[in-house]
PDB file of C-alpha atoms and ligand atoms in Angstrom:
ATOM      1  CA  UNK A   1     -13.237   8.500  50.388  1.00 42.00           C
ATOM      2  CA  UNK A   2     -10.877   9.539  47.617  1.00 50.00           C
ATOM      3  CA  UNK A   3      -9.281   6.131  47.655  1.00 52.00           C
ATOM      4  CA  UNK A   4     -12.630   4.413  47.343  1.00 58.00           C
ATOM      5  CA  UNK A   5     -13.546   6.145  44.064  1.00 55.00           C
ATOM      6  CA  UNK A   6     -10.077   5.793  42.530  1.00 52.00           C
ATOM      7  CA  UNK A   7     -10.680   2.375  40.974  1.00 52.00           C
ATOM      8  CA  UNK A   8     -13.884   3.691  39.403  1.00 51.00           C
ATOM      9  CA  UNK A   9     -12.048   6.690  37.917  1.00 50.00           C
ATOM     10  CA  UNK A  10      -9.330   4.438  36.512  1.00 49.00           C
ATOM     11  CA  UNK A  11     -11.974   2.118  35.089  1.00 49.00           C
ATOM     12  CA  UNK A  12     -13.766   5.004  33.390  1.00 48.00           C
ATOM     13  CA  UNK A  13     -10.496   6.356  31.981  1.00 51.00           C
ATOM     14  CA  UNK A  14      -9.397   3.041  30.506  1.00 50.00           C
ATOM     15  CA  UNK A  15     -12.878   2.257  29.176  1.00 49.00           C
ATOM     16  CA  UNK A  16     -13.092   5.637  27.483  1.00 48.00           C
ATOM     17  CA  UNK A  17      -9.621   5.145  26.021  1.00 50.00           C
ATOM     18  CA  UNK A  18     -10.576   1.789  24.554  1.00 51.00           C
ATOM     19  CA  UNK A  19     -13.746   3.178  23.051  1.00 55.00           C
ATOM     20  CA  UNK A  20     -12.220   6.255  21.444  1.00 64.00           C
ATOM     21  CA  UNK A  21      -8.859   4.851  20.370  1.00 88.00           C
ATOM     22  CA  UNK A  22      -9.059   3.583  16.773  1.00 95.00           C
ATOM     23  CA  UNK A  23      -7.147   0.379  16.129  1.00 97.00           C
ATOM     24  CA  UNK A  24      -5.466   1.622  12.971  1.00 98.00           C
ATOM     25  CA  UNK A  25      -3.938   5.077  12.517  1.00 98.00           C
ATOM     26  CA  UNK A  26      -2.675   6.955   9.486  1.00 98.00           C
ATOM     27  CA  UNK A  27       1.013   6.461   8.777  1.00 98.00           C
ATOM     28  CA  UNK A  28       2.651   9.693   7.631  1.00 98.00           C
ATOM     29  CA  UNK A  29       4.551   9.753   4.345  1.00 98.00           C
ATOM     30  CA  UNK A  30       8.330   9.250   4.679  1.00 97.00           C
ATOM     31  CA  UNK A  31       8.878  12.289   2.386  1.00 98.00           C
ATOM     32  CA  UNK A  32       7.292  15.688   1.770  1.00 98.00           C
ATOM     33  CA  UNK A  33       4.090  15.952  -0.257  1.00 98.00           C
ATOM     34  CA  UNK A  34       5.897  17.817  -3.039  1.00 98.00           C
ATOM     35  CA  UNK A  35       8.990  15.572  -3.003  1.00 98.00           C
ATOM     36  CA  UNK A  36       7.944  13.230  -5.818  1.00 98.00           C
ATOM     37  CA  UNK A  37       7.112  15.944  -8.368  1.00 98.00           C
ATOM     38  CA  UNK A  38       6.970  16.094 -11.312  1.00 98.00           C
ATOM     39  CA  UNK A  39       6.248  12.344 -11.577  1.00 98.00           C
ATOM     40  CA  UNK A  40       3.626  12.616  -8.811  1.00 98.00           C
ATOM     41  CA  UNK A  41       2.359  16.107  -7.989  1.00 98.00           C
ATOM     42  CA  UNK A  42       1.835  17.500  -4.497  1.00 98.00           C
ATOM     43  CA  UNK A  43      -1.913  17.711  -5.193  1.00 98.00           C
ATOM     44  CA  UNK A  44      -2.094  14.061  -6.215  1.00 98.00           C
ATOM     45  CA  UNK A  45      -0.132  12.959  -3.164  1.00 98.00           C
ATOM     46  CA  UNK A  46      -2.284  15.035  -0.806  1.00 98.00           C
ATOM     47  CA  UNK A  47      -5.483  13.534  -2.203  1.00 98.00           C
ATOM     48  CA  UNK A  48      -4.023  10.039  -2.401  1.00 98.00           C
ATOM     49  CA  UNK A  49      -2.666   9.989   1.150  1.00 98.00           C
ATOM     50  CA  UNK A  50      -4.944  12.376   3.065  1.00 98.00           C
ATOM     51  CA  UNK A  51      -8.252  11.484   1.411  1.00 98.00           C
ATOM     52  CA  UNK A  52      -8.123   8.028  -0.178  1.00 98.00           C
ATOM     53  CA  UNK A  53      -5.700   6.173   2.111  1.00 98.00           C
ATOM     54  CA  UNK A  54      -7.070   7.888   5.233  1.00 98.00           C
ATOM     55  CA  UNK A  55     -10.578   7.046   4.064  1.00 98.00           C
ATOM     56  CA  UNK A  56      -9.731   3.316   4.047  1.00 98.00           C
ATOM     57  CA  UNK A  57      -8.285   3.607   7.577  1.00 98.00           C
ATOM     58  CA  UNK A  58     -11.389   5.362   8.896  1.00 98.00           C
ATOM     59  CA  UNK A  59     -13.744   2.900   7.205  1.00 98.00           C
ATOM     60  CA  UNK A  60     -11.781  -0.119   8.435  1.00 98.00           C
ATOM     61  CA  UNK A  61     -11.810   1.166  12.029  1.00 98.00           C
ATOM     62  CA  UNK A  62     -15.555   1.653  11.758  1.00 98.00           C
ATOM     63  CA  UNK A  63     -16.179  -1.808  10.270  1.00 98.00           C
ATOM     64  CA  UNK A  64     -14.064  -3.907  12.645  1.00 98.00           C
ATOM     65  CA  UNK A  65     -15.588  -2.589  15.879  1.00 96.00           C
ATOM     66  CA  UNK A  66     -17.624  -5.436  17.344  1.00 92.00           C
ATOM     67  CA  UNK A  67     -16.512  -7.763  14.532  1.00 96.00           C
ATOM     68  CA  UNK A  68     -14.412 -10.935  14.989  1.00 97.00           C
ATOM     69  CA  UNK A  69     -11.526  -8.999  13.394  1.00 98.00           C
ATOM     70  CA  UNK A  70     -11.276  -6.354  16.127  1.00 97.00           C
ATOM     71  CA  UNK A  71      -7.778  -6.481  17.630  1.00 97.00           C
ATOM     72  CA  UNK A  72      -6.319  -8.632  14.844  1.00 98.00           C
ATOM     73  CA  UNK A  73      -3.202  -7.542  12.958  1.00 98.00           C
ATOM     74  CA  UNK A  74      -3.806  -6.108   9.485  1.00 98.00           C
ATOM     75  CA  UNK A  75      -2.221  -9.040   7.638  1.00 98.00           C
ATOM     76  CA  UNK A  76      -4.360 -11.553   9.550  1.00 98.00           C
ATOM     77  CA  UNK A  77      -7.476  -9.633   8.509  1.00 98.00           C
ATOM     78  CA  UNK A  78      -6.346  -9.560   4.870  1.00 98.00           C
ATOM     79  CA  UNK A  79      -5.827 -13.319   4.592  1.00 98.00           C
ATOM     80  CA  UNK A  80      -9.119 -14.240   6.254  1.00 97.00           C
ATOM     81  CA  UNK A  81     -11.734 -11.500   5.781  1.00 98.00           C
ATOM     82  CA  UNK A  82     -14.081 -10.994   2.841  1.00 97.00           C
ATOM     83  CA  UNK A  83     -16.287  -8.185   1.604  1.00 98.00           C
ATOM     84  CA  UNK A  84     -15.957  -4.630   2.910  1.00 98.00           C
ATOM     85  CA  UNK A  85     -13.619  -5.551   5.787  1.00 98.00           C
ATOM     86  CA  UNK A  86     -11.204  -7.264   3.376  1.00 98.00           C
ATOM     87  CA  UNK A  87     -11.479  -4.421   0.864  1.00 98.00           C
ATOM     88  CA  UNK A  88     -10.643  -1.696   3.360  1.00 98.00           C
ATOM     89  CA  UNK A  89      -7.972  -3.685   5.238  1.00 98.00           C
ATOM     90  CA  UNK A  90      -6.180  -4.582   2.008  1.00 98.00           C
ATOM     91  CA  UNK A  91      -6.402  -1.015   0.716  1.00 98.00           C
ATOM     92  CA  UNK A  92      -4.760   0.201   3.941  1.00 98.00           C
ATOM     93  CA  UNK A  93      -1.947  -2.362   3.628  1.00 98.00           C
ATOM     94  CA  UNK A  94      -1.517  -1.809  -0.118  1.00 99.00           C
ATOM     95  CA  UNK A  95      -1.230   1.963   0.225  1.00 98.00           C
ATOM     96  CA  UNK A  96       1.289   1.823   3.072  1.00 98.00           C
ATOM     97  CA  UNK A  97       3.347  -0.618   0.969  1.00 98.00           C
ATOM     98  CA  UNK A  98       2.965   1.596  -2.104  1.00 98.00           C
ATOM     99  CA  UNK A  99       3.935   4.886  -0.435  1.00 98.00           C
ATOM    100  CA  UNK A 100       6.842   3.274   1.420  1.00 98.00           C
ATOM    101  CA  UNK A 101       8.566   2.057  -1.768  1.00 98.00           C
ATOM    102  CA  UNK A 102       8.704   5.556  -3.289  1.00 98.00           C
ATOM    103  CA  UNK A 103      11.455   8.106  -2.718  1.00 98.00           C
ATOM    104  CA  UNK A 104      12.667  11.434  -4.104  1.00 98.00           C
ATOM    105  CA  UNK A 105      16.203   9.993  -3.923  1.00 98.00           C
ATOM    106  CA  UNK A 106      15.686   6.361  -4.895  1.00 98.00           C
ATOM    107  CA  UNK A 107      18.286   3.689  -5.456  1.00 98.00           C
ATOM    108  CA  UNK A 108      17.699   3.578  -9.232  1.00 98.00           C
ATOM    109  CA  UNK A 109      18.336  -0.117  -9.933  1.00 98.00           C
ATOM    110  CA  UNK A 110      18.087  -3.432  -8.104  1.00 98.00           C
ATOM    111  CA  UNK A 111      21.360  -5.060  -7.101  1.00 98.00           C
ATOM    112  CA  UNK A 112      22.564  -8.327  -5.607  1.00 98.00           C
ATOM    113  CA  UNK A 113      20.194 -11.264  -5.064  1.00 98.00           C
ATOM    114  CA  UNK A 114      17.110  -9.376  -6.248  1.00 98.00           C
ATOM    115  CA  UNK A 115      18.825  -8.333  -9.482  1.00 98.00           C
ATOM    116  CA  UNK A 116      19.869 -11.954 -10.053  1.00 98.00           C
ATOM    117  CA  UNK A 117      16.330 -13.241  -9.428  1.00 98.00           C
ATOM    118  CA  UNK A 118      14.842 -10.631 -11.813  1.00 98.00           C
ATOM    119  CA  UNK A 119      17.342 -11.542 -14.531  1.00 98.00           C
ATOM    120  CA  UNK A 120      16.589 -15.243 -13.997  1.00 98.00           C
ATOM    121  CA  UNK A 121      12.777 -14.871 -14.145  1.00 98.00           C
ATOM    122  CA  UNK A 122      12.279 -11.941 -16.544  1.00 98.00           C
ATOM    123  CA  UNK A 123      15.522 -11.654 -18.524  1.00 98.00           C
ATOM    124  CA  UNK A 124      16.336  -8.132 -17.322  1.00 98.00           C
ATOM    125  CA  UNK A 125      15.050  -5.285 -15.149  1.00 98.00           C
ATOM    126  CA  UNK A 126      13.887  -3.492 -18.314  1.00 98.00           C
ATOM    127  CA  UNK A 127      11.836  -6.516 -19.325  1.00 98.00           C
ATOM    128  CA  UNK A 128      10.298  -6.756 -15.853  1.00 98.00           C
ATOM    129  CA  UNK A 129       9.274  -3.078 -16.066  1.00 98.00           C
ATOM    130  CA  UNK A 130       7.868  -3.586 -19.571  1.00 98.00           C
ATOM    131  CA  UNK A 131       5.811  -6.580 -18.420  1.00 98.00           C
ATOM    132  CA  UNK A 132       4.483  -4.716 -15.379  1.00 98.00           C
ATOM    133  CA  UNK A 133       3.627  -1.694 -17.540  1.00 98.00           C
ATOM    134  CA  UNK A 134       1.779  -3.995 -19.934  1.00 98.00           C
ATOM    135  CA  UNK A 135      -0.115  -5.624 -17.057  1.00 98.00           C
ATOM    136  CA  UNK A 136      -1.046  -2.172 -15.680  1.00 98.00           C
ATOM    137  CA  UNK A 137      -2.392  -1.092 -19.068  1.00 98.00           C
ATOM    138  CA  UNK A 138      -4.344  -4.339 -19.469  1.00 98.00           C
ATOM    139  CA  UNK A 139      -5.944  -4.334 -16.001  1.00 98.00           C
ATOM    140  CA  UNK A 140      -9.629  -3.555 -16.494  1.00 98.00           C
ATOM    141  CA  UNK A 141     -11.018  -1.081 -13.969  1.00 97.00           C
ATOM    142  CA  UNK A 142      -9.297  -0.421 -10.648  1.00 98.00           C
ATOM    143  CA  UNK A 143      -6.598  -2.545  -9.102  1.00 98.00           C
ATOM    144  CA  UNK A 144      -2.947  -3.253  -8.452  1.00 98.00           C
ATOM    145  CA  UNK A 145      -0.086  -4.832 -10.367  1.00 98.00           C
ATOM    146  CA  UNK A 146       2.357  -6.625  -8.094  1.00 99.00           C
ATOM    147  CA  UNK A 147       5.802  -8.112  -8.263  1.00 99.00           C
ATOM    148  CA  UNK A 148       5.688 -11.024  -5.821  1.00 98.00           C
ATOM    149  CA  UNK A 149       7.694 -14.075  -4.832  1.00 98.00           C
ATOM    150  CA  UNK A 150       5.735 -17.315  -5.005  1.00 97.00           C
ATOM    151  CA  UNK A 151       6.038 -20.281  -2.638  1.00 96.00           C
ATOM    152  CA  UNK A 152       8.659 -21.906  -4.877  1.00 96.00           C
ATOM    153  CA  UNK A 153      10.847 -18.783  -4.732  1.00 96.00           C
ATOM    154  CA  UNK A 154      10.064 -17.599  -8.258  1.00 98.00           C
ATOM    155  CA  UNK A 155       9.319 -13.958  -8.992  1.00 98.00           C
ATOM    156  CA  UNK A 156       5.984 -13.393 -10.698  1.00 98.00           C
ATOM    157  CA  UNK A 157       3.743 -10.532 -11.810  1.00 98.00           C
ATOM    158  CA  UNK A 158       0.297 -10.627 -10.248  1.00 98.00           C
ATOM    159  CA  UNK A 159      -2.593  -8.492 -11.529  1.00 98.00           C
ATOM    160  CA  UNK A 160      -5.320  -7.936  -8.960  1.00 98.00           C
ATOM    161  CA  UNK A 161      -8.600  -6.090  -9.306  1.00 98.00           C
ATOM    162  CA  UNK A 162      -9.831  -3.695  -6.630  1.00 98.00           C
ATOM    163  CA  UNK A 163      -7.985  -4.312  -3.329  1.00 98.00           C
ATOM    164  CA  UNK A 164      -6.416  -7.662  -4.315  1.00 98.00           C
ATOM    165  CA  UNK A 165      -3.132  -8.598  -2.638  1.00 98.00           C
ATOM    166  CA  UNK A 166      -0.725 -11.527  -3.266  1.00 98.00           C
ATOM    167  CA  UNK A 167      -0.782 -12.358   0.479  1.00 98.00           C
ATOM    168  CA  UNK A 168      -4.148 -13.994  -0.297  1.00 97.00           C
ATOM    169  CA  UNK A 169      -2.304 -16.498  -2.507  1.00 97.00           C
ATOM    170  CA  UNK A 170       0.463 -17.200  -0.002  1.00 97.00           C
ATOM    171  CA  UNK A 171       2.897 -15.036  -1.964  1.00 98.00           C
ATOM    172  CA  UNK A 172       5.349 -12.421  -0.705  1.00 98.00           C
ATOM    173  CA  UNK A 173       4.688  -8.948  -2.163  1.00 98.00           C
ATOM    174  CA  UNK A 174       7.812  -7.058  -3.274  1.00 99.00           C
ATOM    175  CA  UNK A 175       6.585  -4.059  -5.262  1.00 98.00           C
ATOM    176  CA  UNK A 176       3.236  -2.664  -6.384  1.00 98.00           C
ATOM    177  CA  UNK A 177       1.756  -0.285  -8.908  1.00 98.00           C
ATOM    178  CA  UNK A 178      -1.474   1.454  -7.920  1.00 98.00           C
ATOM    179  CA  UNK A 179      -3.610   1.631 -11.049  1.00 98.00           C
ATOM    180  CA  UNK A 180      -6.718   3.096  -9.461  1.00 98.00           C
ATOM    181  CA  UNK A 181      -7.669   6.303 -11.275  1.00 97.00           C
ATOM    182  CA  UNK A 182      -7.294   8.255  -8.008  1.00 97.00           C
ATOM    183  CA  UNK A 183      -3.540   7.520  -8.159  1.00 97.00           C
ATOM    184  CA  UNK A 184      -3.000   9.448 -11.391  1.00 97.00           C
ATOM    185  CA  UNK A 185      -6.070  11.236 -12.719  1.00 97.00           C
ATOM    186  CA  UNK A 186      -5.191  14.735 -11.423  1.00 97.00           C
ATOM    187  CA  UNK A 187      -1.778  14.661 -13.166  1.00 97.00           C
ATOM    188  CA  UNK A 188      -2.301  12.351 -16.117  1.00 97.00           C
ATOM    189  CA  UNK A 189      -6.077  12.303 -16.724  1.00 97.00           C
ATOM    190  CA  UNK A 190      -6.801   9.118 -18.670  1.00 97.00           C
ATOM    191  CA  UNK A 191      -3.125   8.409 -19.514  1.00 97.00           C
ATOM    192  CA  UNK A 192      -2.538   5.525 -17.127  1.00 97.00           C
ATOM    193  CA  UNK A 193       0.413   4.205 -19.138  1.00 97.00           C
ATOM    194  CA  UNK A 194       2.248   7.537 -18.817  1.00 97.00           C
ATOM    195  CA  UNK A 195       1.601   7.657 -15.066  1.00 98.00           C
ATOM    196  CA  UNK A 196       2.951   4.146 -14.562  1.00 98.00           C
ATOM    197  CA  UNK A 197       5.973   4.747 -16.792  1.00 97.00           C
ATOM    198  CA  UNK A 198       6.858   7.900 -14.804  1.00 98.00           C
ATOM    199  CA  UNK A 199       6.453   6.188 -11.436  1.00 98.00           C
ATOM    200  CA  UNK A 200       9.511   3.989 -12.036  1.00 98.00           C
ATOM    201  CA  UNK A 201      11.675   7.095 -11.509  1.00 98.00           C
ATOM    202  CA  UNK A 202      10.508   7.166  -7.876  1.00 98.00           C
ATOM    203  CA  UNK A 203      10.733   3.439  -7.106  1.00 98.00           C
ATOM    204  CA  UNK A 204      13.409   2.955  -4.452  1.00 98.00           C
ATOM    205  CA  UNK A 205      14.965  -0.428  -5.227  1.00 98.00           C
ATOM    206  CA  UNK A 206      16.712  -0.363  -1.851  1.00 98.00           C
ATOM    207  CA  UNK A 207      13.251  -0.752  -0.281  1.00 98.00           C
ATOM    208  CA  UNK A 208      12.301  -3.532  -2.682  1.00 98.00           C
ATOM    209  CA  UNK A 209      15.556  -5.371  -1.917  1.00 98.00           C
ATOM    210  CA  UNK A 210      14.827  -5.147   1.814  1.00 98.00           C
ATOM    211  CA  UNK A 211      11.436  -6.811   1.238  1.00 98.00           C
ATOM    212  CA  UNK A 212      13.054  -9.599  -0.792  1.00 97.00           C
ATOM    213  CA  UNK A 213      15.498 -10.640   1.940  1.00 83.00           C
TER     214      UNK A 213
HETATM  215 MN1  LIG B 301      -4.495   4.414  -4.277  1.00 67.60          MN
END
């Protein structure tokens, strides 16, 4: 008798698991919430990670159920989806990429092959930063400013509105600046340029180098 109902119990357990298990889960920060202060305050990081980033995860999980994208890897969704599914998938990817490149103890400058490529394509690291700062200031509304490697192997700055991501253009993202107001408004109010300028102190070039290789 017990043996006869066992397959049913197993079936119910696995079915329930599948139904309640979200495909994407929040990735914890690789540092403490207060570790990036004063450039990024604990309050900003808590809202940015726990509310905004988590919100994109929850929304994406909700949207992909029963869609053709259910079960697909995040990057596959980003390069093929449109509308709300693209927006939320890209925002998940962008935020994980953004948080991961920051550190309270960053390698302060690029070295090796990445340094050489930056010097070749922008003149110097300082000029790259200046150009990205300028692009961040010029971006109208919400979006992201990216350093990416194009198909020919050249480094380029890509300005994207909303959830835009260089993966859509066949490029390899290396570094990103989040210029949505939620990324800086608690600490810097309307001073986006100051927020972006301060963020460079927390960019870990060791992480950026690892993406380049
Ligand atoms: Mn953000």
